[in-house]
């Protein structure tokens, strides 16, 4: 977290960065073990971030968490 930014902005920035990296790996189509591992890690870390702020997300948390979980399972 940066000292000059709000928690909301930091969570969006970090989450967006993780998902952008995951999407980039997905688009690359590289199905090596290392690539899939990195992709799943980005998804897991994004889910962990969502879990930290879930009280502020309400029902949106459950939807996002389910989508990320299901995507990670497809890659397993």
Coordinates of C-alpha atoms in Angstrom, one line a residue:
X1 CA 0.0 0.0 0.0
X2 CA 1.1 3.5 -0.8
X3 CA 1.0 6.1 2.0
X4 CA -0.8 8.6 -0.2
X5 CA -3.6 6.5 -1.5
X6 CA -6.9 5.3 0.0
X7 CA -7.5 1.7 0.8
X8 CA -10.2 1.6 -1.9
X9 CA -7.8 2.8 -4.5
X10 CA -5.0 0.5 -3.4
X11 CA -7.3 -2.6 -3.5
X12 CA -8.5 -1.7 -7.0
X13 CA -4.9 -1.0 -8.2
X14 CA -3.5 -4.3 -6.8
X15 CA -6.5 -6.4 -7.9
X16 CA -6.5 -4.9 -11.4
X17 CA -2.7 -5.5 -11.7
X18 CA -3.1 -9.2 -10.7
X19 CA -6.0 -9.8 -13.0
X20 CA -4.2 -8.0 -15.9
X21 CA -1.2 -10.3 -15.4
X22 CA -3.4 -13.4 -15.3
X23 CA -5.3 -12.3 -18.5
X24 CA -2.0 -11.7 -20.2
X25 CA -0.8 -15.2 -19.4
X26 CA -4.1 -16.6 -20.5
X27 CA -4.0 -14.8 -23.8
X28 CA -0.5 -15.9 -24.5
X29 CA -1.8 -19.5 -24.7
X30 CA 1.3 -20.9 -23.0
X31 CA 0.2 -24.0 -21.3
X32 CA 3.5 -25.0 -19.7
X33 CA 3.3 -26.0 -16.0
X34 CA 5.1 -22.8 -15.0
X35 CA 2.7 -20.5 -16.9
X36 CA -0.4 -22.3 -15.5
X37 CA 1.1 -22.1 -12.0
X38 CA 1.8 -18.4 -12.3
X39 CA -1.8 -17.8 -13.7
X40 CA -3.3 -19.8 -10.8
X41 CA -1.2 -17.8 -8.3
X42 CA -2.5 -14.5 -9.6
X43 CA -6.0 -15.8 -9.2
X44 CA -5.4 -17.1 -5.7
X45 CA -3.8 -13.8 -4.6
X46 CA -6.7 -11.8 -6.1
X47 CA -9.1 -14.0 -4.1
X48 CA -7.1 -13.4 -1.0
X49 CA -7.3 -9.7 -1.6
X50 CA -11.0 -9.9 -2.1
X51 CA -11.3 -11.9 1.2
X52 CA -9.6 -9.1 3.1
X53 CA -12.2 -6.5 1.9
X54 CA -15.2 -8.8 1.6
X55 CA -17.2 -7.0 4.3
X56 CA -17.2 -3.9 2.1
X57 CA -18.2 -5.8 -1.1
X58 CA -21.4 -7.5 0.1
X59 CA -22.8 -10.0 -2.4
X60 CA -20.3 -8.9 -5.0
X61 CA -17.6 -10.7 -3.1
X62 CA -19.4 -14.1 -3.5
X63 CA -19.8 -13.6 -7.2
X64 CA -16.2 -12.6 -7.9
X65 CA -14.8 -15.2 -5.6
X66 CA -16.8 -17.9 -7.3
X67 CA -15.7 -16.8 -10.7
X68 CA -12.1 -16.7 -9.8
X69 CA -12.3 -20.1 -8.0
X70 CA -14.0 -21.7 -10.9
X71 CA -11.4 -20.4 -13.3
X72 CA -8.6 -21.7 -11.1
X73 CA -10.2 -25.1 -11.0
X74 CA -10.5 -25.3 -14.8
X75 CA -6.8 -24.7 -15.0
X76 CA -5.9 -27.4 -12.4

